[in-house]
Tab-separated table of C-alpha atoms in Angstrom:
chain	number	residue	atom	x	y	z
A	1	UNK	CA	-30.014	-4.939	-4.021
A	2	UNK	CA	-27.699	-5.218	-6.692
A	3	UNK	CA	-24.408	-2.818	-7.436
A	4	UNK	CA	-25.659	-1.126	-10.573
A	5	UNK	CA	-28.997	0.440	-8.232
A	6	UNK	CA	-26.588	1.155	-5.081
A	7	UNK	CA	-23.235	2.798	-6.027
A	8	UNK	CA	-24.451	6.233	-7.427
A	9	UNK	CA	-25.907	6.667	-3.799
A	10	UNK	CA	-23.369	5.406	-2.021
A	11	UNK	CA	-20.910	6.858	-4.637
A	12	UNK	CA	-22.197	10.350	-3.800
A	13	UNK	CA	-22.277	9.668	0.074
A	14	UNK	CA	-18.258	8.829	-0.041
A	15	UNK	CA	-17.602	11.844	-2.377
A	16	UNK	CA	-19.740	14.033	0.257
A	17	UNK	CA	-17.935	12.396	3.092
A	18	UNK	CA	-14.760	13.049	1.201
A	19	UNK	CA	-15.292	16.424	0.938
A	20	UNK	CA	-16.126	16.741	5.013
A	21	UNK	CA	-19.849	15.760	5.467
A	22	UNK	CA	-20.411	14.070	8.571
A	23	UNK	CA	-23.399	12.761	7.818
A	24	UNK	CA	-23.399	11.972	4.534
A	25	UNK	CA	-20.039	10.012	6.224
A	26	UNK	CA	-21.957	8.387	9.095
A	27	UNK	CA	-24.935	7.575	6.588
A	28	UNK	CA	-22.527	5.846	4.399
A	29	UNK	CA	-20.721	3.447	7.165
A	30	UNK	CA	-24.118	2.470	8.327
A	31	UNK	CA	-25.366	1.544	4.879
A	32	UNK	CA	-22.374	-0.250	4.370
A	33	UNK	CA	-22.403	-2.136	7.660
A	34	UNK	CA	-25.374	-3.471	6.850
A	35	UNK	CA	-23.934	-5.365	3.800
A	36	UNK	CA	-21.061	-6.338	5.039
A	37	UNK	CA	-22.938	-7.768	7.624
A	38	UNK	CA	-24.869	-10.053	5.560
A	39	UNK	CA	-21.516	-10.875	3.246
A	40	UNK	CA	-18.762	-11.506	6.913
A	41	UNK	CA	-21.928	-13.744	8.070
A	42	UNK	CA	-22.433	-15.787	4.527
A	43	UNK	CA	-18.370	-16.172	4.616
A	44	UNK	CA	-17.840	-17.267	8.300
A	45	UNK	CA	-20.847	-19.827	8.388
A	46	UNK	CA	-19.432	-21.690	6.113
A	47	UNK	CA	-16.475	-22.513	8.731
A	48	UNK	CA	-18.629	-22.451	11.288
A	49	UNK	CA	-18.808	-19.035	12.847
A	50	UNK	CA	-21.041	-17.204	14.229
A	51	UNK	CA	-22.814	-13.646	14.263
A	52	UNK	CA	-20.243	-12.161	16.999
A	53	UNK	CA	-17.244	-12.464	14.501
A	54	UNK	CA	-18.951	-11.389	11.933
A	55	UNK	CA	-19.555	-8.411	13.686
A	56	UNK	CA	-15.832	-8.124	14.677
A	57	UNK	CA	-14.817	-8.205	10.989
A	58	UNK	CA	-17.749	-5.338	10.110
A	59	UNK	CA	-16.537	-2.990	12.377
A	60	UNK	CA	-12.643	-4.342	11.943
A	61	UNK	CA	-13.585	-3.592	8.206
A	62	UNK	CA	-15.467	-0.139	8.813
A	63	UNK	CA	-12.101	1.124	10.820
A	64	UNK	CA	-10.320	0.337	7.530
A	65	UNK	CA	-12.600	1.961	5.066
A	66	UNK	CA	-12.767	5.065	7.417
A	67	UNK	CA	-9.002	5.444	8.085
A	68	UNK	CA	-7.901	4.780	4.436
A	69	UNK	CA	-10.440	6.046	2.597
A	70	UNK	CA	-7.718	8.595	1.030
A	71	UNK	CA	-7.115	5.748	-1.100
A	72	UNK	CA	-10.334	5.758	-3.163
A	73	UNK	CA	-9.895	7.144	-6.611
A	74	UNK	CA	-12.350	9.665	-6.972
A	75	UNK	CA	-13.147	8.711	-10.522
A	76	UNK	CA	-13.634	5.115	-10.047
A	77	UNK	CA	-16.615	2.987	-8.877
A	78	UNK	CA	-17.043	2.846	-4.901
A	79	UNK	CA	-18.480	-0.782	-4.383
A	80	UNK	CA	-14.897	-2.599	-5.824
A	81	UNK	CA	-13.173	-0.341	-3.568
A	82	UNK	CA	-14.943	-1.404	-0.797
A	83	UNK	CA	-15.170	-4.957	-1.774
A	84	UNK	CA	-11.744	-5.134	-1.969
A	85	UNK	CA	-11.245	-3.789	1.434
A	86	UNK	CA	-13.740	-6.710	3.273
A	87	UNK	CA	-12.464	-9.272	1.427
A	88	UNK	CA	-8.793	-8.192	2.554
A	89	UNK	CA	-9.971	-7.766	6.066
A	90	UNK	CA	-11.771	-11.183	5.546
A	91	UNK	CA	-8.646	-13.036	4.144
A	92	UNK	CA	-6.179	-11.812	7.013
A	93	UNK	CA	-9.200	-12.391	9.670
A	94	UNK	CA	-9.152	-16.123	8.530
A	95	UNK	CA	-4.981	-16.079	8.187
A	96	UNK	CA	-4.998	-14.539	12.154
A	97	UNK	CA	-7.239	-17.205	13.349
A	98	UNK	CA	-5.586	-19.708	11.721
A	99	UNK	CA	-9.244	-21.050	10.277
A	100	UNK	CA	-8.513	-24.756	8.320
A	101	UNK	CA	-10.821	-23.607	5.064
A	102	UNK	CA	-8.851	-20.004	4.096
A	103	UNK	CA	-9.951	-19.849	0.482
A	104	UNK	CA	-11.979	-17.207	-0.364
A	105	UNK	CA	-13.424	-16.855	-3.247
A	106	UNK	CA	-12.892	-14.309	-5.789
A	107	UNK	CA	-16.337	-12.788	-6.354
A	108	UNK	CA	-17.762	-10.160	-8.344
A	109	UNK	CA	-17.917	-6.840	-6.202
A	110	UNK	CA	-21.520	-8.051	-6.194
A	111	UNK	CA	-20.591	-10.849	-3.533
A	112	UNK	CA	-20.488	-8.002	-0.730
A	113	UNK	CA	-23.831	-6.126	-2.344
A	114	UNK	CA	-25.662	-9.293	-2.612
A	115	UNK	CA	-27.348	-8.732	1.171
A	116	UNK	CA	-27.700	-6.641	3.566
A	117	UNK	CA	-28.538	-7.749	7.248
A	118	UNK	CA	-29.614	-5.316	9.799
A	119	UNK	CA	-30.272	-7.285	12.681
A	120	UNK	CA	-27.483	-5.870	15.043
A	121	UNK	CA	-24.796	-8.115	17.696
A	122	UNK	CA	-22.473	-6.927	19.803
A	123	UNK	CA	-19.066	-7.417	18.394
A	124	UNK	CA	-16.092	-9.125	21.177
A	125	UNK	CA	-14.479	-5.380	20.752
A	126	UNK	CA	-14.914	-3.515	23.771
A	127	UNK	CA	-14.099	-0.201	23.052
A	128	UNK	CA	-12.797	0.805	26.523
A	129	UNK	CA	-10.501	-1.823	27.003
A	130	UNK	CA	-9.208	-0.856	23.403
A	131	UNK	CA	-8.912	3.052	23.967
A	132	UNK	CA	-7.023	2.198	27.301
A	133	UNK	CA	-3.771	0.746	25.000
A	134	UNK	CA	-3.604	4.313	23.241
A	135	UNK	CA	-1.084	7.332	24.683
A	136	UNK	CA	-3.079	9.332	26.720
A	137	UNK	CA	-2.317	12.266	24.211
A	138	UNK	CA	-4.200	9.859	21.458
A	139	UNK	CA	-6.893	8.727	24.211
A	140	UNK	CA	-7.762	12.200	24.868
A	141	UNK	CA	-7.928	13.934	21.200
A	142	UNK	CA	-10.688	10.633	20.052
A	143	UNK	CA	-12.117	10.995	23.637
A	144	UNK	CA	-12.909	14.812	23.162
A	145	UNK	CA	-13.283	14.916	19.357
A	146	UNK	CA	-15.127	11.829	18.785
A	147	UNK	CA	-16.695	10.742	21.747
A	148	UNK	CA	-17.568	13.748	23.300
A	149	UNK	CA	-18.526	15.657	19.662
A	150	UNK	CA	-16.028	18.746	20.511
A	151	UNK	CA	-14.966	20.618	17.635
A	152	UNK	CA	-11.168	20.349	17.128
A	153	UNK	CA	-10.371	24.147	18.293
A	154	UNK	CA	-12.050	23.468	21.332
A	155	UNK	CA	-10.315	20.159	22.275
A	156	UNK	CA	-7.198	21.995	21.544
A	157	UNK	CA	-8.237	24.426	24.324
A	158	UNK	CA	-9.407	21.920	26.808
A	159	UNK	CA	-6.142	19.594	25.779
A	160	UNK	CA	-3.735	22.358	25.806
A	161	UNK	CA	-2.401	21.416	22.570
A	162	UNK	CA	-2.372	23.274	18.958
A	163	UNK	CA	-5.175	22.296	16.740
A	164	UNK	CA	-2.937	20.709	14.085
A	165	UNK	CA	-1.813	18.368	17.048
A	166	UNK	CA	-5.193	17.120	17.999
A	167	UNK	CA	-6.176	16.687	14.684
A	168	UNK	CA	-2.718	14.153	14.381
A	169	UNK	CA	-3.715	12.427	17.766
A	170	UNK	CA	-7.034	11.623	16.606
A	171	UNK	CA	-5.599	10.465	13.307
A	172	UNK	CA	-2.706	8.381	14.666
A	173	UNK	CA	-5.382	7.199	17.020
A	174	UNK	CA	-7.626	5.776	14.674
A	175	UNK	CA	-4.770	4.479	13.050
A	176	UNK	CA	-3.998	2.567	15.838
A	177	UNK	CA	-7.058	1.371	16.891
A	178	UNK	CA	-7.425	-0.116	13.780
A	179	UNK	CA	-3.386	-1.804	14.504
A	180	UNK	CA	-4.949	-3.183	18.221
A	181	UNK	CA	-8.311	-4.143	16.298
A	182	UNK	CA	-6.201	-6.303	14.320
A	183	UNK	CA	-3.996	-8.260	16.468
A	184	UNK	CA	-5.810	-8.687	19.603
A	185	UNK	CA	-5.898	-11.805	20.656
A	186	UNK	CA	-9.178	-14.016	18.429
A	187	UNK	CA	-11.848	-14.403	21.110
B	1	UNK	CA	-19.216	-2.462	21.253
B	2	UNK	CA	-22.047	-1.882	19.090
B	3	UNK	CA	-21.680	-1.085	15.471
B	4	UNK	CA	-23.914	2.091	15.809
B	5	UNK	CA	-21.398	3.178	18.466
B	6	UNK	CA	-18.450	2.630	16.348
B	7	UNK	CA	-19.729	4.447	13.506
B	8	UNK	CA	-20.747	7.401	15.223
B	9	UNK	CA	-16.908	7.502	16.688
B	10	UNK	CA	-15.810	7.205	13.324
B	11	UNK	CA	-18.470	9.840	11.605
B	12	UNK	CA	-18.068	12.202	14.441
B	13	UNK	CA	-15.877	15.636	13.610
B	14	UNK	CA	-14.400	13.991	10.120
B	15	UNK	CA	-11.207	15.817	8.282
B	16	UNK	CA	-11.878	16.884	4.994
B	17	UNK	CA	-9.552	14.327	2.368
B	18	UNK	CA	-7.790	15.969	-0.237
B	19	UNK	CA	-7.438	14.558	-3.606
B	20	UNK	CA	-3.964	14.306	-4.544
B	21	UNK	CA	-2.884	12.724	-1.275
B	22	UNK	CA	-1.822	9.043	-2.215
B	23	UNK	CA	-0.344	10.284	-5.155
B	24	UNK	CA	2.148	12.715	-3.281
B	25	UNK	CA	2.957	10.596	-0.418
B	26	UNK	CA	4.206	8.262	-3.097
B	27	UNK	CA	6.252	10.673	-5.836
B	28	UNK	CA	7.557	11.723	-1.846
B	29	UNK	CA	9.507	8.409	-0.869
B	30	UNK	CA	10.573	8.217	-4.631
B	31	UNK	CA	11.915	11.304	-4.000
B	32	UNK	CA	13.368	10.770	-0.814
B	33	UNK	CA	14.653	7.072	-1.801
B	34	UNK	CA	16.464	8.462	-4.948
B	35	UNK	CA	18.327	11.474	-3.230
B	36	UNK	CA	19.077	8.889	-0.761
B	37	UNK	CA	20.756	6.653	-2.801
B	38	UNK	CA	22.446	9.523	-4.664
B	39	UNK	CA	23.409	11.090	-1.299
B	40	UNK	CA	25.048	7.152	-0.624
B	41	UNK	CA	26.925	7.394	-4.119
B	42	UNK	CA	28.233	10.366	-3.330
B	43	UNK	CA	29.785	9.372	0.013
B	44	UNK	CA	31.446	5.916	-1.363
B	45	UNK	CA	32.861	7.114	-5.026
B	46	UNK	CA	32.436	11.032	-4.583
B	47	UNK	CA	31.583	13.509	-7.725
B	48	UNK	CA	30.534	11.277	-10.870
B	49	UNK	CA	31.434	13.760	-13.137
B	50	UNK	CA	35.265	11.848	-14.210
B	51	UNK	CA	33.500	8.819	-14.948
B	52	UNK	CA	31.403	10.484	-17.483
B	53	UNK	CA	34.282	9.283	-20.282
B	54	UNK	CA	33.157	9.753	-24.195
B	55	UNK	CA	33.962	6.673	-24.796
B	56	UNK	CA	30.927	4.763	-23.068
B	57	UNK	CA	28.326	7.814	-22.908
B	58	UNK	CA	26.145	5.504	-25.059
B	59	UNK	CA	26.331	3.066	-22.827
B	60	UNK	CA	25.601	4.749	-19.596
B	61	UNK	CA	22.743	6.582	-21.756
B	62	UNK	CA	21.069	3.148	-22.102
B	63	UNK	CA	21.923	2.453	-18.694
B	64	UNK	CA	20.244	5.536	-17.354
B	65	UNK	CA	17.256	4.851	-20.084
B	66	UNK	CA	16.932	0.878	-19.207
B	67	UNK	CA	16.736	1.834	-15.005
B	68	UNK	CA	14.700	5.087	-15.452
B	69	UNK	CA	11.789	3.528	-17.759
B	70	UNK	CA	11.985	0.738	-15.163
B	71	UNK	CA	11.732	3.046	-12.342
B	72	UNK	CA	8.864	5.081	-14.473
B	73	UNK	CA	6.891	2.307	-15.328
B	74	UNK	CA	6.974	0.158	-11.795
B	75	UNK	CA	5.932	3.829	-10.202
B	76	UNK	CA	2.751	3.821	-12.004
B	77	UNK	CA	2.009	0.320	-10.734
B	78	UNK	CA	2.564	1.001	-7.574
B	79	UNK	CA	0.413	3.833	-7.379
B	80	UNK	CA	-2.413	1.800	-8.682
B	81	UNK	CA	-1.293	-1.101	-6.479
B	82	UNK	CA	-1.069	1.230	-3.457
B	83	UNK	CA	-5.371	1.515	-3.574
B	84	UNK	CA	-7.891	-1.632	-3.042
B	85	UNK	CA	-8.839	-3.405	-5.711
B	86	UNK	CA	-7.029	-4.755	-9.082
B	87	UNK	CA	-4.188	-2.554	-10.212
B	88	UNK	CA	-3.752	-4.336	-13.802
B	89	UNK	CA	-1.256	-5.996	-15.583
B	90	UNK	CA	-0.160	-3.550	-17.895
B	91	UNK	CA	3.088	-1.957	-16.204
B	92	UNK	CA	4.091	-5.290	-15.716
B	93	UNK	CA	4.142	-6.187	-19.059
B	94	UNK	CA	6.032	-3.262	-19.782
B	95	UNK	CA	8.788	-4.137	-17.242
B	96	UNK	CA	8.539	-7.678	-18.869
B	97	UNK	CA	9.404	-5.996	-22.192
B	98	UNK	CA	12.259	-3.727	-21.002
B	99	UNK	CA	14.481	-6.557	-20.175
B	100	UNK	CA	13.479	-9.173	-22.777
B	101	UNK	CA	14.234	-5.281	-25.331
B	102	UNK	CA	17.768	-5.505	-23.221
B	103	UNK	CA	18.416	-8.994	-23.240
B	104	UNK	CA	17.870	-9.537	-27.132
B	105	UNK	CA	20.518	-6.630	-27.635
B	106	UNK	CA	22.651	-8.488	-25.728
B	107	UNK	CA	22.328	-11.525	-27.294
B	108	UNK	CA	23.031	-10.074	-30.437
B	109	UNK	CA	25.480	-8.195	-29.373
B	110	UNK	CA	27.471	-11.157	-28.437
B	111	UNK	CA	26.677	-12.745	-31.934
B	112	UNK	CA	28.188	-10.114	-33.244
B	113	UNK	CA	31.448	-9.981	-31.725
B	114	UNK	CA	34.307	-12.627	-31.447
B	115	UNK	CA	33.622	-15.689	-28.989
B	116	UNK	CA	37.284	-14.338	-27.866
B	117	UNK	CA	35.564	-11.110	-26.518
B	118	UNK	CA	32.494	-12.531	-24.563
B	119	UNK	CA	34.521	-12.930	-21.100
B	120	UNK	CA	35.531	-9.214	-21.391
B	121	UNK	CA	32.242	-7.996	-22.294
B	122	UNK	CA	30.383	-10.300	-19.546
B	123	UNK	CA	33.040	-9.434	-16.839
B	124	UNK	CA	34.029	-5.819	-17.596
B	125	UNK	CA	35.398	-3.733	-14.558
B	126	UNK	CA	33.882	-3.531	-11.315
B	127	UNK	CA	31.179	-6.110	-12.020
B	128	UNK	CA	31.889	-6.802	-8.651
B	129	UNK	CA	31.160	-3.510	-7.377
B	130	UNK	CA	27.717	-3.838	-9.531
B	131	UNK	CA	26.467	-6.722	-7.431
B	132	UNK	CA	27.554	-5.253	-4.078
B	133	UNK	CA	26.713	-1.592	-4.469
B	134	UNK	CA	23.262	-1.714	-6.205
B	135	UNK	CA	21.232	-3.494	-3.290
B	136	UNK	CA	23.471	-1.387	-0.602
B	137	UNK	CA	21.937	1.488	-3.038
B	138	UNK	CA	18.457	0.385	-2.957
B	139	UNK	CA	17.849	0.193	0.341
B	140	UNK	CA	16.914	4.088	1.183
B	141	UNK	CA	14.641	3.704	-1.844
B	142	UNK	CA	12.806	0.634	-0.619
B	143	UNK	CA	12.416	1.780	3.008
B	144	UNK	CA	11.181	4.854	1.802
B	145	UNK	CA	8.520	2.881	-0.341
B	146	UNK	CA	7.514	0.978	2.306
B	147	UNK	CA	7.393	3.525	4.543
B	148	UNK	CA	4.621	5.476	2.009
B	149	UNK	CA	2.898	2.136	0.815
B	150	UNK	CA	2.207	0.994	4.599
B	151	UNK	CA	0.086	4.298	4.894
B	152	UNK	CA	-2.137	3.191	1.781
B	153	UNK	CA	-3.975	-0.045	1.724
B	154	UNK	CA	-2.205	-2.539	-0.782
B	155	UNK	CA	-4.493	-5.422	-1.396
B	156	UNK	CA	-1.976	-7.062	-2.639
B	157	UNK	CA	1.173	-7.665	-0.588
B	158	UNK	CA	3.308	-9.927	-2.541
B	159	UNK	CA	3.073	-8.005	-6.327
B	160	UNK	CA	2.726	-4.567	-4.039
B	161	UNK	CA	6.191	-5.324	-2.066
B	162	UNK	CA	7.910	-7.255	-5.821
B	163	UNK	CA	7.517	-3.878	-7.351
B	164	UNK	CA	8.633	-1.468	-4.798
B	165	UNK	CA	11.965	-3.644	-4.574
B	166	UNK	CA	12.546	-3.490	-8.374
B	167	UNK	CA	11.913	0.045	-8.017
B	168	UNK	CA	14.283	0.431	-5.729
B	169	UNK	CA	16.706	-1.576	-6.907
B	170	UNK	CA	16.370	0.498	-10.466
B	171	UNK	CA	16.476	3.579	-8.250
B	172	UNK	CA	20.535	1.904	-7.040
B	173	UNK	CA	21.450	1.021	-10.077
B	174	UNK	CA	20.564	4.531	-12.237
B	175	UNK	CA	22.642	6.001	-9.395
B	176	UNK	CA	25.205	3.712	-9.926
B	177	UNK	CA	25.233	4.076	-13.420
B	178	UNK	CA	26.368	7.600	-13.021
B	179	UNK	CA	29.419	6.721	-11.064
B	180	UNK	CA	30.234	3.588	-13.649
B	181	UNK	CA	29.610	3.096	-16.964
B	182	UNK	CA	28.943	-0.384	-18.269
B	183	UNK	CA	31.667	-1.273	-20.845
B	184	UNK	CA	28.682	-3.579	-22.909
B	185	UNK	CA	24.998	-4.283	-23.257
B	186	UNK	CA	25.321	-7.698	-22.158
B	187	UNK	CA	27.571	-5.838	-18.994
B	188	UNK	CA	24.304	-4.251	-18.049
B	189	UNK	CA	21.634	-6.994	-18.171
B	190	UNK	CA	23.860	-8.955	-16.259
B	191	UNK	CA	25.033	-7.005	-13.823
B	192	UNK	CA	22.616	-3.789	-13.600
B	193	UNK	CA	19.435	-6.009	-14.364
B	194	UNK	CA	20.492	-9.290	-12.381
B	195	UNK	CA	20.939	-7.155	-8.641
B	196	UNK	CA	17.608	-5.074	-9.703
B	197	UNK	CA	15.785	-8.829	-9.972
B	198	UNK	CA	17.421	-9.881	-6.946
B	199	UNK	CA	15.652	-6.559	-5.415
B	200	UNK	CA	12.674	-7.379	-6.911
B	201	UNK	CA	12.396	-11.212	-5.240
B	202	UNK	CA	13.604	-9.898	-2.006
B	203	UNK	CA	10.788	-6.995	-2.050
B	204	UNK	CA	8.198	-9.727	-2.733
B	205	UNK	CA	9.594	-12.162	-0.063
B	206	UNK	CA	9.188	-9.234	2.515
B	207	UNK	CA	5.964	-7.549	1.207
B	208	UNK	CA	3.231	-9.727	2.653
B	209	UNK	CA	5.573	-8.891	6.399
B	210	UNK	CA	5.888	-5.411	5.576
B	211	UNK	CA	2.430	-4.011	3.946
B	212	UNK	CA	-0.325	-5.964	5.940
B	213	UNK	CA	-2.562	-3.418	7.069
């Protein structure tokens, strides 16, 4: 599938998402795994890596487009936003690991829309171990809101906290899951 | 962890995203940076408003004009810079044009005046105090850049952090302007635009440590 079929569709899934559609949101991430799937895999075989860090670097890479997505500019295209993103999130992967072949190459926004690969691997993340380096005040807002699908007013109840200060938990949670994500240790 | 998994945590309950967000969190720190180094001014020299002598208004006009358009103009890269993807050259050029605009006057300013003159005009009062006082100036501003550009997702660190120093740096030396006139153009390429450049290569030196994301 090439950009020029894709983006309206996954243009209008972001804007929904945007605007507070969870599934337009969840719709989007999963349609987007699936090509940055098939681009992380094209990019790491080529130093000799296999499916399980690729997988690392899609979800490492759908963290980032979820917890920064206030930085996509309404009225621009979505697929060189996100492009931009992977091949960030690729370039620092490579840096981290200290991989001997670190040039990437600069691609159309096509290289990331080329493919998309659905057949699904467990990434090294382990999302327990991960949660467990969190503040229990963080822990608990993405454990009730998240996990456990509780709407923010109730969490607040259950928590014992105001709304607006689950709602910063589970922000400043994400935002540092995505930190641990990041710089654990390469597997 | 499975992907599926990992998506539903992140799809799960989602915050509405206003607009304007970036943009705010941005014009903030510049905010924030230039009361700073006003607040900084104010503590070393006091009140500006004896300096303002007739004599050099023009000059500290130009001063003000030369620091603000660079201020202006790296802004509006950074807040393209700030998002994924290729912010442009176009600012850059701009800045590019500023000082080559600045450093042309000064060149013929120092045509035009007696070889005799030059050492006055280059080392006018407190050039001293230039070189010292606009980086001490900057440094609220830059902080407070980094602070807001760390919580966007700048692709590219080096350019990203170059900018927000020569911001900041223009941001010390506007605010140092007020408290001291320069006495000549070539006074204020030297010593306004040299410690801004100086902010500029340490911003890019410390971007790629600053703004990884």
């Amino acid at each position: 599938m090439t950009i020029s079929s894709d983006e309206p569709e996954l243009r209008a899934l972001m804007l929904a998402g945007l605007d507070g559609d969870e599934a337009s949101h969840k719709s989007l991430l999963t349609k987007l795994s699936a090509y940055l799937r098939a681009y992380f895999k094209g990019q790491l075989a080529r130093i000799g890596r296999g499916p399980s860090d690729a997988e690392d670097l899609v979800q490492e890479t759908l963290i980032a487009l979820h917890t920064r997505r206030h930085t996509y500019d309404r009225s621009q295209l979505l697929t060189p936003w996100v492009y931009a993103i992977a091949r960030y999130r690729l370039v620092d992967y490579l840096r981290r690991t200290k991989s001997a072949n670190m040039d990437v190459p600069v691609e159309a926004a096509e290289g990331v829309f080329a493919n998309d690969d659905v057949s699904i691997v467990d990434s090294g993340l382990d999302l327990t171990k991960l949660l467990a380096q969190l503040t229990p005040k963080m822990r608990q807002a993405i454990q009730f809101v998240k996990l456990d699908g509780m709407s923010v007013s109730e969490a607040a109840v259950r928590a014992g906290m105001s709304q607006s200060a689950i709602k910063v938990s589970v922000h400043r949670g994400l935002r540092a899951l995505s930190l641990l994500v990041r710089e654990r240790s390469p597997s | 962890m499975k992907t599926d998994d990992l998506i539903n945590l992140l799809g799960t309950n989602i915050e509405p995203v206003k607009g304007g967000q970036l943009r705010n969190t941005l014009l903030a720190a510049l905010a924030v940076g230039a009361a700073g180094a006003l607040c900084l001014l104010l503590l070393i020299f006091g009140a500006p408003g004896e300096a303002i002598g007739r004599e050099y208004l023009g000059l500290k006009v130009l001063g003000l004009a030369f620091t603000l358009g660079l201020v202006a103009t790296g802004a509006s890269y950074l807040l393209r810079a700030a998002r994924p993807g290729e912010p442009g050259r176009r600012p850059l050029i701009v800045i590019g044009l500023l000082f080559f605009a600045l450093l042309s006057a000064s060149v013929i300013t120092l045509v035009l005046s007696h070889p005799a003159a030059w050492g006055g005009m280059i080392f006018g009062p407190q050039w001293a105090a230039c070189l010292i006082c606009i980086p001490l100036f900057s440094i609220v501003p830059f902080a407070s850049l980094v602070w807001a550009l760390r919580k966007e997702a700048p692709t590219n660190p080096v350019w990203t952090g170059a900018v927000a120093g020569l911001v900041a740096g223009a941001l010390g030396a506007a605010a140092f302007t007020l408290h001291h006139s320069a006495g000549s153009i070539p006074f204020i390429v030297l010593w306004y635009g040299g410690p801004i450049v100086v902010c500029t290569v340490v911003g890019a030196i410390l971007g790629p440590r600053l703004l990884r994301w």
